[in-house]
C-alpha positions as a Python dict, from the first residue, in 0.01 Angstrom:
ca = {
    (1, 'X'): (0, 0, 0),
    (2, 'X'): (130, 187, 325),
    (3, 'X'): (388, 118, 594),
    (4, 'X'): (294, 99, 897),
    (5, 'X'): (515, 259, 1154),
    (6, 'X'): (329, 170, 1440),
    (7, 'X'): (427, -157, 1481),
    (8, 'X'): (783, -112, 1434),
    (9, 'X'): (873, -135, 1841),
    (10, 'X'): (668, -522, 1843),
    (11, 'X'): (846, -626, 1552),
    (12, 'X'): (1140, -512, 1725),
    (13, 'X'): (1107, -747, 2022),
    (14, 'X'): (966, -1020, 1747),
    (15, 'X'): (1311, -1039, 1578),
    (16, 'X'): (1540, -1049, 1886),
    (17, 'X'): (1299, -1393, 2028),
    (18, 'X'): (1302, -1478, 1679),
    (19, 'X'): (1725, -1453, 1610),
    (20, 'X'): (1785, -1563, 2005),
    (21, 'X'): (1541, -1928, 1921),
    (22, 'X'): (1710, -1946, 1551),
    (23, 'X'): (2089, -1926, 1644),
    (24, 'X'): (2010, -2095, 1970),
    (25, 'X'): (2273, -2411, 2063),
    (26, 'X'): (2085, -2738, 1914),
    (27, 'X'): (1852, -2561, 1682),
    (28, 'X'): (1924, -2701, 1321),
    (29, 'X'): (1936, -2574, 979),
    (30, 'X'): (1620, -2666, 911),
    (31, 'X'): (1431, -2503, 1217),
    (32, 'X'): (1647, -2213, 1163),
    (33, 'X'): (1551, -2155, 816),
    (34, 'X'): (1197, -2194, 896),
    (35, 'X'): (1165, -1929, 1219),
    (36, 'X'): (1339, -1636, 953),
    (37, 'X'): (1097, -1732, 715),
    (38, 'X'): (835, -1708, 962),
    (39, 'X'): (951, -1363, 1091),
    (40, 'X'): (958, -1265, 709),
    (41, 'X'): (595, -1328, 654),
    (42, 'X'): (496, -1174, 991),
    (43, 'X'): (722, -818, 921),
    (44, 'X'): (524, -790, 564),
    (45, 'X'): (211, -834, 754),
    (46, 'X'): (276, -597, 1026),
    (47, 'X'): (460, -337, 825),
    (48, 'X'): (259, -362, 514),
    (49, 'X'): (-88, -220, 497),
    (50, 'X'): (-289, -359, 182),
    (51, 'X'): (-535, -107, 51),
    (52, 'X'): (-767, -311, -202),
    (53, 'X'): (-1004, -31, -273),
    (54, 'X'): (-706, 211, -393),
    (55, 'X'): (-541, -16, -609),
    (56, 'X'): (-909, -123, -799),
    (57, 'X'): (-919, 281, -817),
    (58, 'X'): (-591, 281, -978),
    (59, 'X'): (-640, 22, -1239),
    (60, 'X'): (-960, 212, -1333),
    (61, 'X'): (-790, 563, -1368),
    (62, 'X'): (-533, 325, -1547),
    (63, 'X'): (-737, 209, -1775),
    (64, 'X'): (-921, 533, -1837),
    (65, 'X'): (-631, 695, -1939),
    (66, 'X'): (-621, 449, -2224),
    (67, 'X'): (-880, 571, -2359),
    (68, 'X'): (-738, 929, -2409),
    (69, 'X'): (-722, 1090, -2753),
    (70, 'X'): (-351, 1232, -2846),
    (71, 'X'): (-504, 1566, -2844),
    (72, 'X'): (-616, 1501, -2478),
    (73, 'X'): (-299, 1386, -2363),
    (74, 'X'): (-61, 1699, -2502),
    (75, 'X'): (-341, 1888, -2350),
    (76, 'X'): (-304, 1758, -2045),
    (77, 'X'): (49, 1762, -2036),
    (78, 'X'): (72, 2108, -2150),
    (79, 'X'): (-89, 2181, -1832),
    (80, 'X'): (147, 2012, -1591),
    (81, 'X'): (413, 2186, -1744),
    (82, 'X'): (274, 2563, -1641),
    (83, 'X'): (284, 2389, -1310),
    (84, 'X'): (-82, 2380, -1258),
    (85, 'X'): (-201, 2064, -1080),
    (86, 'X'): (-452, 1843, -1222),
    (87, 'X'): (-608, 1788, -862),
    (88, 'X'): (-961, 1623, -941),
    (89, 'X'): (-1105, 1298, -1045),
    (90, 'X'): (-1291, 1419, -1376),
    (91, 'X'): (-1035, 1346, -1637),
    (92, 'X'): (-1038, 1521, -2004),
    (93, 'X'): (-1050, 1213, -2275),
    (94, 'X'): (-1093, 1406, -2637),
    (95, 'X'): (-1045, 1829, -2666),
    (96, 'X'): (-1074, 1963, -2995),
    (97, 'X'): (-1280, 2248, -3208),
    (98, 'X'): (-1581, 2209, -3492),
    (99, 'X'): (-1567, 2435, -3785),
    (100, 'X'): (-1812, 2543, -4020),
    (101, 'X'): (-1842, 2665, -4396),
    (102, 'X'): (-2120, 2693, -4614),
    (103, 'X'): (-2093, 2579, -4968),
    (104, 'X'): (-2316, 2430, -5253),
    (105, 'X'): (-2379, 2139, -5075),
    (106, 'X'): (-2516, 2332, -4734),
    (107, 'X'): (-2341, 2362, -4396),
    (108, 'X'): (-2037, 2174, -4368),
    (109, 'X'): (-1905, 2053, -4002),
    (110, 'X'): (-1514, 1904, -3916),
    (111, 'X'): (-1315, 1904, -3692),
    (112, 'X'): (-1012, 2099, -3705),
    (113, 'X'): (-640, 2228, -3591),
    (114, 'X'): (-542, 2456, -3852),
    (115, 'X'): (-844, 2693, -3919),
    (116, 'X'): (-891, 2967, -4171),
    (117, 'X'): (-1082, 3293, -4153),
    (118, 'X'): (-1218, 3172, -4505),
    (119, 'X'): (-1408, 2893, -4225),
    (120, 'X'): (-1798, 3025, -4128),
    (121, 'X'): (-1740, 2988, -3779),
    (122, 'X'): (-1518, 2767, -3526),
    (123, 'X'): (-1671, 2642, -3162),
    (124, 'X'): (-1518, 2386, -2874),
    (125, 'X'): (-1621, 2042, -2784),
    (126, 'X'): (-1445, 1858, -2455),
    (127, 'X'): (-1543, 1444, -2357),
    (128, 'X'): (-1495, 1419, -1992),
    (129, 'X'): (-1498, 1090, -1803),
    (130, 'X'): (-1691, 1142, -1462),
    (131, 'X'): (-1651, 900, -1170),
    (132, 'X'): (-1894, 802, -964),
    (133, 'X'): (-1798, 960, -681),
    (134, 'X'): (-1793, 1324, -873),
    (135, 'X'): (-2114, 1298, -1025),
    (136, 'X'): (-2495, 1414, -923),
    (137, 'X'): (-2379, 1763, -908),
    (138, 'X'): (-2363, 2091, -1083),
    (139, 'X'): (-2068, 2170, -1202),
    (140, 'X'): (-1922, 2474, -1451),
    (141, 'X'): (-1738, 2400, -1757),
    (142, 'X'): (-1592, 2675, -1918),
    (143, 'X'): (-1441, 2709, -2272),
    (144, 'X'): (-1160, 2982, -2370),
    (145, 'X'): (-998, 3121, -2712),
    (146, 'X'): (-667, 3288, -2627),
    (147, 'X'): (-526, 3434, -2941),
    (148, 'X'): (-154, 3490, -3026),
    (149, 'X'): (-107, 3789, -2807),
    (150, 'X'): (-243, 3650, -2526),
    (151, 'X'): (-572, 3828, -2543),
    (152, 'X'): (-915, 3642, -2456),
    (153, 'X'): (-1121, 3642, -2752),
    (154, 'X'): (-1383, 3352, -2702),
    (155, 'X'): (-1577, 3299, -2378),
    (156, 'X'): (-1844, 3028, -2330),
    (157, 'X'): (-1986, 2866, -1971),
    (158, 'X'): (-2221, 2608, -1937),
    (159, 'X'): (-2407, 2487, -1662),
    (160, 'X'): (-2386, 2161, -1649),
    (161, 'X'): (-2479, 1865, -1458),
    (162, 'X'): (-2284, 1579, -1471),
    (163, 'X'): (-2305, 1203, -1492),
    (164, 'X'): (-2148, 947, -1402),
    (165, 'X'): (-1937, 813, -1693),
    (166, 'X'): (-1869, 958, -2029),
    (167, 'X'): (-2007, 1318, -2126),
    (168, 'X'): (-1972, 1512, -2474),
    (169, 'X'): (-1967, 1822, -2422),
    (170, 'X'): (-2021, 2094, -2757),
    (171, 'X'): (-2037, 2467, -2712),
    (172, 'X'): (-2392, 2640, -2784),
    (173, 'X'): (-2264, 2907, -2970),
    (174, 'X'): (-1926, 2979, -3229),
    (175, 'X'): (-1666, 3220, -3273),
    (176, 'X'): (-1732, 3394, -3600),
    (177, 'X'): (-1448, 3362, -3805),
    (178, 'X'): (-1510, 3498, -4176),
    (179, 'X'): (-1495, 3902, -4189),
    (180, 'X'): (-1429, 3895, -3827),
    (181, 'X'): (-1172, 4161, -3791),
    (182, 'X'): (-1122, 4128, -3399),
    (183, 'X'): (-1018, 3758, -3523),
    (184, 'X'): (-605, 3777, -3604),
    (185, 'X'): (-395, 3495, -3742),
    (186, 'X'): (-178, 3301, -3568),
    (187, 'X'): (-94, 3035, -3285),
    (188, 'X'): (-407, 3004, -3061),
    (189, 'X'): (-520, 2834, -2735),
    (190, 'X'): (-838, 2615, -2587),
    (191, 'X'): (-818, 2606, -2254),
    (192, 'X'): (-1101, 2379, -2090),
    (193, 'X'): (-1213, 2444, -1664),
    (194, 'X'): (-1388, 2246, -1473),
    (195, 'X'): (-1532, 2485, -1151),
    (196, 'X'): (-1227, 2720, -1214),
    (197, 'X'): (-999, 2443, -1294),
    (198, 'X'): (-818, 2405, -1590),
    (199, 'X'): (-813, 2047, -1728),
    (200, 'X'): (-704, 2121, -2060),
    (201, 'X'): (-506, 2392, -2296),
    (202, 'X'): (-511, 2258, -2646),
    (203, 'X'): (-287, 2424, -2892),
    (204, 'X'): (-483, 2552, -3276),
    (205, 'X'): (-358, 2772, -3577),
    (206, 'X'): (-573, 3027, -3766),
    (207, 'X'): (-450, 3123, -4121),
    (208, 'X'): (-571, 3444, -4274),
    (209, 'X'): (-843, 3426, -4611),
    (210, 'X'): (-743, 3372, -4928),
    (211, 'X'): (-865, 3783, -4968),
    (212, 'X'): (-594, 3834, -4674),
    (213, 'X'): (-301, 3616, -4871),
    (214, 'X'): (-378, 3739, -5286),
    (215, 'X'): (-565, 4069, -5247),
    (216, 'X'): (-503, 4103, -5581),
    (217, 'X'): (-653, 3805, -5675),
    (218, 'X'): (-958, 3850, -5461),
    (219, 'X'): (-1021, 4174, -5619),
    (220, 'X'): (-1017, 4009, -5935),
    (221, 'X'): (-1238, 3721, -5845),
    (222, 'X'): (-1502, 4030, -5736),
    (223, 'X'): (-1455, 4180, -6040),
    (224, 'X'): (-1591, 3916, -6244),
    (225, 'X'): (-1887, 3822, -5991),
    (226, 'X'): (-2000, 4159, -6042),
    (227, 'X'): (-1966, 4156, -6388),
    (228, 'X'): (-2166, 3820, -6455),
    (229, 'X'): (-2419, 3996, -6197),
    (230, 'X'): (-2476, 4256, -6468),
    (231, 'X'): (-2446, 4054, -6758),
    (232, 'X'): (-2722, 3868, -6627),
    (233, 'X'): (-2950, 4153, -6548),
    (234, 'X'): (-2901, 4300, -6912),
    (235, 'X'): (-2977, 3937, -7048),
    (236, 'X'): (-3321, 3972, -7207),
    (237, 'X'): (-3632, 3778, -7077),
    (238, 'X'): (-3706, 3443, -7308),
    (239, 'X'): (-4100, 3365, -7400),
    (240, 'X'): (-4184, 3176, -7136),
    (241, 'X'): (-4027, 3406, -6854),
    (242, 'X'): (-4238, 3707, -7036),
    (243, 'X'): (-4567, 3465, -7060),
    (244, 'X'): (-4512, 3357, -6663),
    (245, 'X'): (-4453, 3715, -6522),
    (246, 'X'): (-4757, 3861, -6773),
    (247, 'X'): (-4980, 3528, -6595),
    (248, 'X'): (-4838, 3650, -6269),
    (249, 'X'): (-4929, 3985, -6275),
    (250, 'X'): (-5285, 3886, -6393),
    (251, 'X'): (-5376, 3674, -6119),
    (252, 'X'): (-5240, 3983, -5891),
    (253, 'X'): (-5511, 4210, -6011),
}
């Protein structure tokens, strides 16, 4: 909805035929009340400029915003606060980071906000919502790991085209986090750009290893592992081991 200043000097003239035929000698109540109500209506239509395209627009960023995760939205907001502006229609809906560990049961994946170097790996995932009008094209989205002195330790771009709607986006490739020594604990950022822009800066914690927090106790723990190692190797071979190795060894010859 915009004013429109253009037809302030006609509605000028309007109202002076309009108050000189209301107030005029004979005119009653009733005709009076009726020509100010008629002026009314005609100022909002000459002043007032409808724009029904804008305000569907706005009910749709309205209700996309809806569907933003609590992650999203401090991320967003953390970057109005540096006083960057989030000029641009694609709009960040989820930010967050994937870890993995291996274990006895295989190759665990979560998602995370308080990471530990004891963790395989960690890598960056963004969902973007893409308007019509912004998609069909090329566009770069680039993922970054500042650590707790500021430094940039995690770089990953990817060429992406987008579409119109909802897009998952998950990096190719992970930081390495266990035995990584250029990897120090402490307060962390993902920042997410879109062509240069940053849409995102989502706030993460990484705790040092259990080795890092009890050395003592990790020595320990190595101790015995290399201990039952050797107990193991000492532990002689039982019949059928010594039957399947002597079968083995026949069948080699």
């Amino acid at each position: 909805m915009q004013i429109r200043a253009k037809n302030l000097s006609w509605l000028a003239v309007v109202a002076a035929m309009t108050v000189l035929a209301a107030f005029a000698p004979g005119t009653g109540p009733t005709m009076t009340a009726a020509l100010l109500g008629v002026f009314g209506l005609a100022a909002a239509a000459s002043l007032i400029q409808f724009q029904p395209g804008r305000l569907v627009e706005q009910s749709r960023s309205s209700l996309t915003a809806l569907r933003m995760s609590s992650e999203a939205r401090e991320a967003v907001e953390r970057v109005r606060r540096r006083g960057n502006g989030l000029h641009g229609s694609v709009m960040l809906l989820d930010v967050g980071l994937i870890t993995t560990v291996s274990g006895p049961e295989g190759l665990v994946m979560r998602r995370a906000r308080d990471l530990s170097k004891d963790d395989d790996g960690v890598r960056p995932f963004a969902v973007l919502h893409v308007p019509p009008e912004d998609a069909d094209r090329r566009s770069i989205i680039r993922f970054e790991f500042i650590d707790s002195d500021g430094d940039v330790r995690y770089v990953h771009e990817m060429n992406t085209y987008l579409r119109d709607g909802e897009m998952n986006l998950l990096a190719d490739h992970q930081m390495p986090l266990f035995d990584n020594e250029g990897v120090r604990a402490g307060d962390w950022d993902l920042r997410v750009y879109v062509d240069n822009r940053l849409v995102g800066a989502h706030p993460f914690n990484v705790s040092p290893s259990l080795e890092d927090r009890f050395p003592r106790a990790a020595q320990e723990r190595a101790a015995r592992r290399l201990h039952d190692e050797e107990r193991e190797q000492d532990t002689p071979l039982r019949l059928e081991d010594l039957l399947r190795e002597q079968s083995r060894q026949r069948h080699e010859r």
